[in-house]
Amino acid sequence: MGTLIWMTIALFLTLAVFSFLFRDNVLYKFAEHLFVGVSVGYTVYVSYTNLFLPRVWNPLRRAIGDGNILLALWLALGVLVGILYFSRFTQNWNWVSRYPISITVGYLTGYSIIPSLKARILSQFYGTVVDPAGDSLLNAEKIGVFFKEPTLHNFFFEAMAGPLLVFGVFVVIVYFFFSFKNTNPVVRFSRNPALVYLMVAFGASFGYTFMGRISLFIGRMNFIFHEWWPIFKNMISG
């Protein structure tokens, strides 16, 4: 019985969210506010149990108990900087919150330079010229496979897959390189191919997003008709 009650609540919230497809209404507002409230409450609880207690409160108690005054002062300083964030809620002292924000932004900016360089530039450059198997995308042997067995599969997936990818990356980068005028022959040449690559990428991204939303809808319908309904039907039939 308890399981059915919770599943019925989940059913009600699912239908309340889907009611927005018709128009904005009270049920959707209720589900929206409930979702935001539960999410914030869960985030606060997880932050308290997984961050504050093990990384601030417990180390601070141990440092004071062991007589490690220097470590205790460092931890207390970090807590003080964090408390300054709450000055945003006061009109006279909201400017104080700029100091912890500047410290956080400055630290994260400096800390993320090397990881961002590796993840967003070097790894993507490596992935542009090397396939997942570790072979070069501009591989003459793959082109030779097509001439040995001239099939459409070998043409698109062996001979031309790598060159088309490298060419697409090049023309798209040139398309967004605004240091040259449009009269430059390289820029003019890359304009139309770059638009084709961009439209294909945007279409694939939109299709992937649409498929993801449809999968969410299918998941909720599966919950209603294959999980909630059998239990509800058995309860009614006795």
Tab-separated table of C-alpha atoms in Angstrom:
chain	number	residue	atom	x	y	z
A	1	MET	CA	0.000	0.000	0.000
A	2	GLY	CA	2.796	2.386	0.867
A	3	THR	CA	4.509	1.720	-2.465
A	4	LEU	CA	1.285	2.477	-4.333
A	5	ILE	CA	0.872	5.779	-2.485
A	6	TRP	CA	4.351	6.982	-3.429
A	7	MET	CA	3.934	5.776	-7.003
A	8	THR	CA	0.589	7.603	-7.220
A	9	ILE	CA	2.277	10.790	-6.032
A	10	ALA	CA	4.899	10.296	-8.748
A	11	LEU	CA	2.102	9.779	-11.281
A	12	PHE	CA	0.372	12.977	-10.172
A	13	LEU	CA	3.587	15.001	-10.448
A	14	THR	CA	4.307	13.525	-13.885
A	15	LEU	CA	0.886	14.535	-15.186
A	16	ALA	CA	1.235	17.939	-13.507
A	17	VAL	CA	4.466	18.617	-15.386
A	18	PHE	CA	3.015	17.404	-18.693
A	19	SER	CA	0.005	19.692	-18.180
A	20	PHE	CA	2.250	22.585	-19.205
A	21	LEU	CA	1.929	21.314	-22.789
A	22	PHE	CA	-1.611	22.701	-22.813
A	23	ARG	CA	-1.012	25.913	-20.875
A	24	ASP	CA	0.550	27.286	-17.728
A	25	ASN	CA	-1.551	26.258	-14.741
A	26	VAL	CA	-1.590	25.797	-10.990
A	27	LEU	CA	-0.639	22.110	-11.108
A	28	TYR	CA	2.475	22.817	-13.155
A	29	LYS	CA	3.447	25.682	-10.835
A	30	PHE	CA	3.043	23.370	-7.847
A	31	ALA	CA	5.236	20.666	-9.417
A	32	GLU	CA	7.812	23.257	-10.464
A	33	HIS	CA	8.086	24.822	-7.014
A	34	LEU	CA	8.144	21.403	-5.362
A	35	PHE	CA	10.975	20.266	-7.639
A	36	VAL	CA	13.022	23.405	-6.961
A	37	GLY	CA	12.407	23.184	-3.226
A	38	VAL	CA	13.325	19.506	-2.976
A	39	SER	CA	16.421	20.049	-5.138
A	40	VAL	CA	17.628	22.951	-2.989
A	41	GLY	CA	16.938	21.058	0.217
A	42	TYR	CA	18.765	17.982	-1.046
A	43	THR	CA	21.719	20.117	-2.184
A	44	VAL	CA	21.954	21.793	1.223
A	45	TYR	CA	21.839	18.425	2.997
A	46	VAL	CA	24.478	16.857	0.750
A	47	SER	CA	26.710	19.931	1.058
A	48	TYR	CA	26.405	19.800	4.839
A	49	THR	CA	27.082	16.071	5.207
A	50	ASN	CA	29.663	15.605	2.421
A	51	LEU	CA	31.472	18.959	2.493
A	52	PHE	CA	31.015	20.937	5.691
A	53	LEU	CA	31.274	18.114	8.228
A	54	PRO	CA	34.190	16.083	6.756
A	55	ARG	CA	36.196	19.015	5.349
A	56	VAL	CA	35.533	21.870	7.775
A	57	TRP	CA	33.941	20.938	11.092
A	58	ASN	CA	35.674	17.636	11.836
A	59	PRO	CA	39.177	18.844	10.774
A	60	LEU	CA	38.658	22.030	12.810
A	61	ARG	CA	37.733	20.032	15.915
A	62	ARG	CA	40.723	17.726	15.462
A	63	ALA	CA	43.073	20.667	14.925
A	64	ILE	CA	41.868	22.369	18.102
A	65	GLY	CA	42.019	19.103	20.044
A	66	ASP	CA	45.579	18.389	18.851
A	67	GLY	CA	46.709	21.934	19.589
A	68	ASN	CA	47.476	22.653	15.928
A	69	ILE	CA	46.632	26.345	16.117
A	70	LEU	CA	47.992	27.200	12.656
A	71	LEU	CA	45.761	24.659	10.909
A	72	ALA	CA	42.791	25.765	13.005
A	73	LEU	CA	43.375	29.388	11.974
A	74	TRP	CA	43.544	28.438	8.291
A	75	LEU	CA	40.289	26.511	8.544
A	76	ALA	CA	38.636	29.332	10.471
A	77	LEU	CA	39.804	31.789	7.813
A	78	GLY	CA	38.198	29.665	5.099
A	79	VAL	CA	34.950	29.526	7.079
A	80	LEU	CA	35.034	33.304	7.513
A	81	VAL	CA	35.495	33.836	3.777
A	82	GLY	CA	32.568	31.518	3.106
A	83	ILE	CA	30.358	33.342	5.619
A	84	LEU	CA	31.014	36.603	3.765
A	85	TYR	CA	28.906	35.229	0.896
A	86	PHE	CA	25.815	35.733	3.056
A	87	SER	CA	26.411	39.492	3.105
A	88	ARG	CA	24.602	39.512	-0.256
A	89	PHE	CA	21.352	39.407	1.703
A	90	THR	CA	21.984	42.788	3.362
A	91	GLN	CA	21.759	46.129	1.595
A	92	ASN	CA	24.462	47.913	3.573
A	93	TRP	CA	27.047	45.114	3.501
A	94	ASN	CA	26.391	43.380	0.178
A	95	TRP	CA	29.636	44.822	-1.219
A	96	VAL	CA	31.584	42.578	1.165
A	97	SER	CA	30.511	39.527	-0.851
A	98	ARG	CA	32.717	40.714	-3.703
A	99	TYR	CA	35.814	39.587	-1.797
A	100	PRO	CA	34.951	35.873	-1.497
A	101	ILE	CA	33.598	35.932	-5.060
A	102	SER	CA	36.857	37.428	-6.354
A	103	ILE	CA	38.897	34.872	-4.396
A	104	THR	CA	36.819	31.975	-5.725
A	105	VAL	CA	36.826	33.194	-9.325
A	106	GLY	CA	40.545	33.964	-9.259
A	107	TYR	CA	41.438	30.589	-7.765
A	108	LEU	CA	39.237	28.597	-10.121
A	109	THR	CA	40.445	30.576	-13.137
A	110	GLY	CA	44.081	29.934	-12.357
A	111	TYR	CA	43.460	26.324	-11.385
A	112	SER	CA	41.505	25.524	-14.557
A	113	ILE	CA	44.007	26.910	-17.077
A	114	ILE	CA	46.034	23.713	-17.495
A	115	PRO	CA	43.057	21.277	-17.346
A	116	SER	CA	41.130	23.428	-19.826
A	117	LEU	CA	44.139	23.585	-22.133
A	118	LYS	CA	44.422	19.806	-22.078
A	119	ALA	CA	40.700	19.020	-22.320
A	120	ARG	CA	39.474	21.727	-24.700
A	121	ILE	CA	42.453	22.288	-26.985
A	122	LEU	CA	45.070	19.534	-26.912
A	123	SER	CA	42.707	16.566	-26.602
A	124	GLN	CA	40.362	17.946	-29.268
A	125	PHE	CA	43.267	18.621	-31.583
A	126	TYR	CA	44.482	15.084	-30.970
A	127	GLY	CA	40.994	13.720	-31.635
A	128	THR	CA	40.857	15.646	-34.908
A	129	VAL	CA	43.870	13.928	-36.426
A	130	VAL	CA	43.787	10.545	-34.622
A	131	ASP	CA	40.869	8.100	-34.545
A	132	PRO	CA	39.823	6.227	-31.354
A	133	ALA	CA	41.952	3.232	-32.389
A	134	GLY	CA	45.073	5.422	-32.429
A	135	ASP	CA	45.513	5.522	-36.212
A	136	SER	CA	45.952	8.732	-38.161
A	137	LEU	CA	42.814	10.028	-39.862
A	138	LEU	CA	44.908	11.082	-42.851
A	139	ASN	CA	46.086	7.559	-43.539
A	140	ALA	CA	47.069	6.636	-47.081
A	141	GLU	CA	46.574	2.937	-46.307
A	142	LYS	CA	42.839	3.517	-45.784
A	143	ILE	CA	42.648	5.219	-49.152
A	144	GLY	CA	44.439	2.223	-50.641
A	145	VAL	CA	41.768	-0.067	-49.184
A	146	PHE	CA	39.189	1.699	-51.336
A	147	PHE	CA	41.186	1.206	-54.515
A	148	LYS	CA	41.611	-2.481	-53.698
A	149	GLU	CA	37.887	-2.919	-52.964
A	150	PRO	CA	35.989	0.048	-54.482
A	151	THR	CA	32.768	-0.092	-52.466
A	152	LEU	CA	30.680	2.689	-50.945
A	153	HIS	CA	31.480	1.435	-47.453
A	154	ASN	CA	35.224	1.606	-48.042
A	155	PHE	CA	34.861	5.003	-49.703
A	156	PHE	CA	32.945	6.739	-46.914
A	157	PHE	CA	34.152	4.845	-43.819
A	158	GLU	CA	37.737	4.062	-44.793
A	159	ALA	CA	39.056	6.438	-47.427
A	160	MET	CA	37.123	9.686	-46.894
A	161	ALA	CA	36.014	9.626	-43.242
A	162	GLY	CA	39.265	11.026	-41.880
A	163	PRO	CA	39.923	13.640	-44.599
A	164	LEU	CA	36.321	14.881	-44.432
A	165	LEU	CA	36.566	15.314	-40.664
A	166	VAL	CA	39.867	17.196	-40.839
A	167	PHE	CA	38.599	19.338	-43.723
A	168	GLY	CA	35.393	20.141	-41.825
A	169	VAL	CA	37.277	21.234	-38.717
A	170	PHE	CA	39.544	23.453	-40.829
A	171	VAL	CA	36.782	25.234	-42.786
A	172	VAL	CA	34.624	25.787	-39.676
A	173	ILE	CA	37.564	27.322	-37.802
A	174	VAL	CA	38.310	29.578	-40.772
A	175	TYR	CA	34.615	30.523	-40.985
A	176	PHE	CA	34.731	31.896	-37.431
A	177	PHE	CA	38.137	33.516	-37.857
A	178	PHE	CA	37.188	37.191	-38.161
A	179	SER	CA	40.666	38.683	-38.473
A	180	PHE	CA	40.458	38.539	-42.282
A	181	LYS	CA	37.906	40.199	-44.523
A	182	ASN	CA	35.404	38.183	-46.522
A	183	THR	CA	37.330	39.054	-49.675
A	184	ASN	CA	40.152	36.742	-48.621
A	185	PRO	CA	40.129	33.741	-51.002
A	186	VAL	CA	40.572	31.188	-48.202
A	187	VAL	CA	37.677	32.680	-46.234
A	188	ARG	CA	35.457	32.842	-49.319
A	189	PHE	CA	36.277	29.239	-50.224
A	190	SER	CA	35.529	27.912	-46.743
A	191	ARG	CA	32.207	29.756	-46.345
A	192	ASN	CA	29.834	27.336	-48.085
A	193	PRO	CA	31.474	24.072	-46.895
A	194	ALA	CA	31.560	25.447	-43.353
A	195	LEU	CA	27.843	26.222	-43.489
A	196	VAL	CA	27.134	22.669	-44.638
A	197	TYR	CA	29.167	21.195	-41.779
A	198	LEU	CA	27.536	23.540	-39.263
A	199	MET	CA	24.015	22.713	-40.423
A	200	VAL	CA	24.763	18.988	-40.241
A	201	ALA	CA	26.175	19.419	-36.731
A	202	PHE	CA	23.239	21.543	-35.570
A	203	GLY	CA	20.766	19.089	-37.064
A	204	ALA	CA	22.457	16.146	-35.374
A	205	SER	CA	22.545	18.038	-32.064
A	206	PHE	CA	18.861	18.929	-32.328
A	207	GLY	CA	17.958	15.360	-33.256
A	208	TYR	CA	19.960	14.012	-30.329
A	209	THR	CA	18.231	16.458	-27.962
A	210	PHE	CA	14.823	15.526	-29.365
A	211	MET	CA	15.577	11.824	-28.945
A	212	GLY	CA	16.611	12.473	-25.357
A	213	ARG	CA	13.334	14.242	-24.610
A	214	ILE	CA	11.348	11.477	-26.288
A	215	SER	CA	13.210	8.876	-24.230
A	216	LEU	CA	12.225	10.761	-21.063
A	217	PHE	CA	8.595	10.759	-22.197
A	218	ILE	CA	8.745	7.036	-22.989
A	219	GLY	CA	10.257	6.401	-19.573
A	220	ARG	CA	7.410	8.168	-17.811
A	221	MET	CA	4.785	6.383	-19.924
A	222	ASN	CA	6.489	3.083	-19.132
A	223	PHE	CA	6.294	3.972	-15.438
A	224	ILE	CA	2.579	4.753	-15.691
A	225	PHE	CA	1.430	1.761	-17.742
A	226	HIS	CA	3.919	-0.933	-16.705
A	227	GLU	CA	4.666	-0.082	-13.072
A	228	TRP	CA	1.871	1.991	-11.555
A	229	TRP	CA	-1.129	0.593	-13.469
A	230	PRO	CA	-0.551	-3.141	-12.703
A	231	ILE	CA	-0.257	-2.410	-8.967
A	232	PHE	CA	-3.304	-0.143	-9.027
A	233	LYS	CA	-5.278	-2.707	-11.043
A	234	ASN	CA	-4.421	-5.515	-8.626
A	235	MET	CA	-5.492	-3.395	-5.671
A	236	ILE	CA	-8.863	-2.581	-7.287
A	237	SER	CA	-9.532	-6.178	-8.308
A	238	GLY	CA	-8.723	-7.287	-4.785
